[in-house]
mmCIF file of C-alpha atoms and ligand atoms in Angstrom:
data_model
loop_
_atom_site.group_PDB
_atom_site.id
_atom_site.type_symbol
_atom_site.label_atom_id
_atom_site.label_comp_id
_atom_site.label_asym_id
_atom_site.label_seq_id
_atom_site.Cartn_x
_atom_site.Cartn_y
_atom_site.Cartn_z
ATOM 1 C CA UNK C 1 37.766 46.377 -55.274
ATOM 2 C CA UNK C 2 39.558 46.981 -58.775
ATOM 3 C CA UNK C 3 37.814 45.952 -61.935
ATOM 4 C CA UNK C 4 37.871 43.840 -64.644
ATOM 5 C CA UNK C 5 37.821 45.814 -68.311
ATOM 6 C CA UNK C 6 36.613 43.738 -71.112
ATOM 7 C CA UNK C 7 36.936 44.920 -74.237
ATOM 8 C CA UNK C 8 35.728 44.095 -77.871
ATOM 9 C CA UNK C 9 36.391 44.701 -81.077
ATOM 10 C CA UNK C 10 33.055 44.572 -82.073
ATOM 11 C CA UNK C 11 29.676 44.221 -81.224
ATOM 12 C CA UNK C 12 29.625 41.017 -83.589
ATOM 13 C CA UNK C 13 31.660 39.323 -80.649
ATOM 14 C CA UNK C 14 29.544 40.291 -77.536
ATOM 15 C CA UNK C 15 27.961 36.649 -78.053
ATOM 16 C CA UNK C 16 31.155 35.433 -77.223
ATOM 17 C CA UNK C 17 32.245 37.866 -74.142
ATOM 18 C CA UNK C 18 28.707 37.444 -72.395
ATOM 19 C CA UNK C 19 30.108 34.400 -71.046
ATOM 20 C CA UNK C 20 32.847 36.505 -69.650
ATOM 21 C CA UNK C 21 30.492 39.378 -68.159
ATOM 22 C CA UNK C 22 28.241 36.328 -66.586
ATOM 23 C CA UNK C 23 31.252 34.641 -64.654
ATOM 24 C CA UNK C 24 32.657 37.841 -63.272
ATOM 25 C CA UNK C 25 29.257 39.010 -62.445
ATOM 26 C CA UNK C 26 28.994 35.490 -60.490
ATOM 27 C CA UNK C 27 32.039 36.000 -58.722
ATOM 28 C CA UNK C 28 31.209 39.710 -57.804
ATOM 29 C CA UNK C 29 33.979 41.645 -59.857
ATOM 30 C CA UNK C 30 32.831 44.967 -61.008
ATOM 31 C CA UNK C 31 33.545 44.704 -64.511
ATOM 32 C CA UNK C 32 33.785 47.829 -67.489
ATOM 33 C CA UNK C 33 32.526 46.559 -70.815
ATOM 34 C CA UNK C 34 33.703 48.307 -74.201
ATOM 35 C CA UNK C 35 33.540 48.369 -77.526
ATOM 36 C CA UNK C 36 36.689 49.623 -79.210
ATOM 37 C CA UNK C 37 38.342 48.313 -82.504
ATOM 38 C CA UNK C 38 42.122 48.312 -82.730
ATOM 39 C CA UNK C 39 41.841 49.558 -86.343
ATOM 40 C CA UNK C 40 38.295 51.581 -86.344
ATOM 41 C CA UNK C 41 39.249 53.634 -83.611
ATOM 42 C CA UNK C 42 42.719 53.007 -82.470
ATOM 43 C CA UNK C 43 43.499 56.102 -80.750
ATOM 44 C CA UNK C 44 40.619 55.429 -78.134
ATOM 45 C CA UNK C 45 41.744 51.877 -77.910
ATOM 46 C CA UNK C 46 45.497 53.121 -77.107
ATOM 47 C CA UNK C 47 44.141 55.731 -75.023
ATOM 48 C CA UNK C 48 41.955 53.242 -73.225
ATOM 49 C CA UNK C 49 45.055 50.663 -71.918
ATOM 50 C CA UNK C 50 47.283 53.763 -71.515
ATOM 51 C CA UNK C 51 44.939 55.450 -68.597
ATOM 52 C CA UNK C 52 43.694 51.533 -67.633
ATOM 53 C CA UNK C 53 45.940 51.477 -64.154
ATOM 54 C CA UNK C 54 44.849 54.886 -63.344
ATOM 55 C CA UNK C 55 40.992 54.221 -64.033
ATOM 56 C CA UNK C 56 41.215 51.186 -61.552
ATOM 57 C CA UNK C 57 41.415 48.423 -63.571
ATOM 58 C CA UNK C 58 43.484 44.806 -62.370
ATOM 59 C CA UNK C 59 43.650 43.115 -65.785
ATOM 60 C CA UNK C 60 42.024 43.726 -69.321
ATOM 61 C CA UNK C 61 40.461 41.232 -71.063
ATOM 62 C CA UNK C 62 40.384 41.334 -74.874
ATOM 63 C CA UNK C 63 38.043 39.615 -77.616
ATOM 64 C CA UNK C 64 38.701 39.810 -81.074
ATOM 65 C CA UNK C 65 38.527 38.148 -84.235
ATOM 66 C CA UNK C 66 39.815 37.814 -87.964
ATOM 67 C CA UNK C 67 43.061 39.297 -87.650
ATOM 68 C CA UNK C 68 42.835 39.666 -83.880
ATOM 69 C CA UNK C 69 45.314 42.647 -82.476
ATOM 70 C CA UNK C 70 43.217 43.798 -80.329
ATOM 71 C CA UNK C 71 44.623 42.511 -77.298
ATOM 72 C CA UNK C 72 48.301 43.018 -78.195
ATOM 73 C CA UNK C 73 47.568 46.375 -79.065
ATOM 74 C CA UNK C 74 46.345 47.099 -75.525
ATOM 75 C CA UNK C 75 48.796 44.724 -74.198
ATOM 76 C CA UNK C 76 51.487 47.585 -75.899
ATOM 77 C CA UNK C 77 49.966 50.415 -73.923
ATOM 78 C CA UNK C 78 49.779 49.127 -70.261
ATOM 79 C CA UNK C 79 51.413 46.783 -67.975
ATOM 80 C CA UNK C 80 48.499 45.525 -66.703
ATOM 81 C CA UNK C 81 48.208 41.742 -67.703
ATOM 82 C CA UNK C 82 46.079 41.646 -71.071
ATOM 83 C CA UNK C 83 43.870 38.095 -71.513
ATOM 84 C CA UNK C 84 42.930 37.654 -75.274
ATOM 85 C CA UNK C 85 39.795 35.924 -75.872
ATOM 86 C CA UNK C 86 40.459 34.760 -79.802
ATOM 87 C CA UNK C 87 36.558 34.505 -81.283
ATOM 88 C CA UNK C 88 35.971 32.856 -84.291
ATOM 89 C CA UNK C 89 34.886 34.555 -87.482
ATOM 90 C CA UNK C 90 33.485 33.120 -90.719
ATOM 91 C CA UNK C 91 36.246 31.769 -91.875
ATOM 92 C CA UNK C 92 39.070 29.418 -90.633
ATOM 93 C CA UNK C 93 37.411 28.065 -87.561
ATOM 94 C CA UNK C 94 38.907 30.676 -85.609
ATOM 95 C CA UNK C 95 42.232 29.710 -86.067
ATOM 96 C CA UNK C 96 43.481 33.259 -87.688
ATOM 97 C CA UNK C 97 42.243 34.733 -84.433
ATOM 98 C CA UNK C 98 44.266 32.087 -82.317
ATOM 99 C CA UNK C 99 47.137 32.907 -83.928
ATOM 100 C CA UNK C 100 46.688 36.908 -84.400
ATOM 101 C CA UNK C 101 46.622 36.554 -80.868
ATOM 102 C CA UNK C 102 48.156 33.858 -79.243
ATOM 103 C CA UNK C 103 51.880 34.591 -81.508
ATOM 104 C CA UNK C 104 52.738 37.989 -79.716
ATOM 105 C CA UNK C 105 56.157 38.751 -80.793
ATOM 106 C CA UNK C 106 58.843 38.927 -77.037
ATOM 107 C CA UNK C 107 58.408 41.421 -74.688
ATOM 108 C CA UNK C 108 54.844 42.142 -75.099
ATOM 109 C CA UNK C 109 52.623 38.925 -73.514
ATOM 110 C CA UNK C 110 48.829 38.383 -74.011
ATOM 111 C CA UNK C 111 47.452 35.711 -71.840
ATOM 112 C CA UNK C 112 46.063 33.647 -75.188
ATOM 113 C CA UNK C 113 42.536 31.399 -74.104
ATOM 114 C CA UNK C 114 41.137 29.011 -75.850
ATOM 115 C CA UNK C 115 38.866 30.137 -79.608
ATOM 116 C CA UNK C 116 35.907 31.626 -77.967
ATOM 117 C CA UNK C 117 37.198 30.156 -74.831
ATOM 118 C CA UNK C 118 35.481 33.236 -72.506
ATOM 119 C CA UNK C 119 34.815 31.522 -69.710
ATOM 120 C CA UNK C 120 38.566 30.533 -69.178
ATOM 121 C CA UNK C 121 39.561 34.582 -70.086
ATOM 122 C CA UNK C 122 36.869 35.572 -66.432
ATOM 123 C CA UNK C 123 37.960 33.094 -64.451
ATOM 124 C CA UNK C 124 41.886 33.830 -65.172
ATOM 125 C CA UNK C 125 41.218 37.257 -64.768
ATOM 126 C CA UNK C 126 39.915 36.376 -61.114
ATOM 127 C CA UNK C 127 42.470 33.966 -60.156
ATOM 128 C CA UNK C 128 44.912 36.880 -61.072
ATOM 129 C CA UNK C 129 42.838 38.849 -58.707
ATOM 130 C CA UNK C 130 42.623 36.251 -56.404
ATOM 131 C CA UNK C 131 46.612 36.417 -55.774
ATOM 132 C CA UNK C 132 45.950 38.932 -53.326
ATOM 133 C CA UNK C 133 41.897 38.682 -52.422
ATOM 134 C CA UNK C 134 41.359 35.846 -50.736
ATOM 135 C CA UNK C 135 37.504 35.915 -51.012
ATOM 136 C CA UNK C 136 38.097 35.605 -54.569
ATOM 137 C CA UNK C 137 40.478 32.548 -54.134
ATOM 138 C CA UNK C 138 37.972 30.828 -51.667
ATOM 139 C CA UNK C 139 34.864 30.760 -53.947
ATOM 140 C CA UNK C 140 37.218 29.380 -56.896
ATOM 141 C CA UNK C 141 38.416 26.638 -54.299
ATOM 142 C CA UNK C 142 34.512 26.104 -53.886
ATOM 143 C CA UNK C 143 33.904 26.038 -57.070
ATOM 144 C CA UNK C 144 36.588 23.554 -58.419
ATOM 145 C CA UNK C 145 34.973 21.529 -55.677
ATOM 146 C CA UNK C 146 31.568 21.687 -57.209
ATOM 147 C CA UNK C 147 33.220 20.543 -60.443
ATOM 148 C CA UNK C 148 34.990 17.714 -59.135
ATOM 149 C CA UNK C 149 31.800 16.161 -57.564
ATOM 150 C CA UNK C 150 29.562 16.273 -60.265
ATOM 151 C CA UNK C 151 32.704 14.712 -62.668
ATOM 152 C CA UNK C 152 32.750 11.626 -59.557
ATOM 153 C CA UNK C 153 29.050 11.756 -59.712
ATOM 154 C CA UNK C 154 29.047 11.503 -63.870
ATOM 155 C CA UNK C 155 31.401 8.449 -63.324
ATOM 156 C CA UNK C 156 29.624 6.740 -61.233
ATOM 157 C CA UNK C 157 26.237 6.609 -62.951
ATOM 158 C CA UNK C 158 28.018 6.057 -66.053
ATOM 159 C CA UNK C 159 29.937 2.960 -64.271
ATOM 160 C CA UNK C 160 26.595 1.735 -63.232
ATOM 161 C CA UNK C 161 24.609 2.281 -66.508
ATOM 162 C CA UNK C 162 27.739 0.121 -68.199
ATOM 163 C CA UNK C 163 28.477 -2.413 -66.113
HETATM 164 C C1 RP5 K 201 37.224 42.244 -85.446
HETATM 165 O O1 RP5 K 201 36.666 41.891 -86.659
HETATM 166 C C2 RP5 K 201 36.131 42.112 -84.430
HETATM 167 O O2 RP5 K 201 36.674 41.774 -83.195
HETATM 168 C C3 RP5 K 201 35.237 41.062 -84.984
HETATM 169 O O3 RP5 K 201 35.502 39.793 -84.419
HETATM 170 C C4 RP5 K 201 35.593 41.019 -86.461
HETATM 171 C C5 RP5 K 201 34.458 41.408 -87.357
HETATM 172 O O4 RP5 K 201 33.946 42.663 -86.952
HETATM 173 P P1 RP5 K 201 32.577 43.205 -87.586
HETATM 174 O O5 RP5 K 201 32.846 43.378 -89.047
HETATM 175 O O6 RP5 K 201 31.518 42.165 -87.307
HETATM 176 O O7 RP5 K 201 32.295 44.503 -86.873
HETATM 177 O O8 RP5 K 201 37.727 43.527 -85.457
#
């Protein structure tokens, strides 16, 4: 099976991409986890995305924060599909991330989640995966299921608690 590469710009975010790591480890993706700053090393970030395809990687998943390029900057070097994971900082809520990331200019798209919104990043990453594995595609089916039932179960008690 190909991998998953996530990549951070710091270790200050790794908090954040755990989330990621755990839901691709659940699903059974091998995954490649890396630090490497856009603007403290960007050569080894470029030559990172550049060699991705050939090093066996399906899509690249990208946390950042502050002024968040990380993901278009790897985004510029491959065509592998690039999911940015926006993380908030100290300041703004996260919303200077969101945008760093979310406003690439045309030509050059980054699959923008949520602020912090890792868990959405692994499991679009597998559902891209899952276009032609349908293992993958089956234990997402199973586990919208899961989802759905404990939503119908949540209603229910709360219909009974309030009626
Ligand atoms: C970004 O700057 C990183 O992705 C991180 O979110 C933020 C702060 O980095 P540190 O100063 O904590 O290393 O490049």
């Amino acid at each position: 099976m190909r991998k998953v590469g996530i990549v951070m710009g710091s270790t200050s975010d790794l908090p954040v991409v755990e989330k990621a790591i755990g839901v691709l480890r659940d699903y059974g993706v091998d995954t490649e986890v890396r630090v490497l700053s856009a603007h403290r090393c960007p050569n080894e970030a470029r030559e990172f995305a550049a060699s991705a395809r050939e090093s066996g990687f399906s899509v690249l998943i990208a946390a950042a924060g502050m002024a968040a390029h990380l993901a278009g900057a790897l985004a510029a070097n491959t065509t592998l599909p690039v999911i940015g994971i926006p993380c908030a900082g100290a300041n703004f809520d996260g919303m200077d991330a969101l945008l760093s990331t979310v406003q690439m200019p045309s030509g050059i798209p980054v699959a923008t989640v949520a602020v912090n919104g890792a868990k959405n990043a692994a499991l679009l990453a597998i559902q891209i995966m899952a276009v032609t594995d349908m293992s993958l595609a089956d234990k997402l089916s199973a586990a919208r299921e899961k989802e759905t039932a404990a939503v119908l179960k949540a209603d229910k008690e709360l219909r009974e608690q309030y009626q």
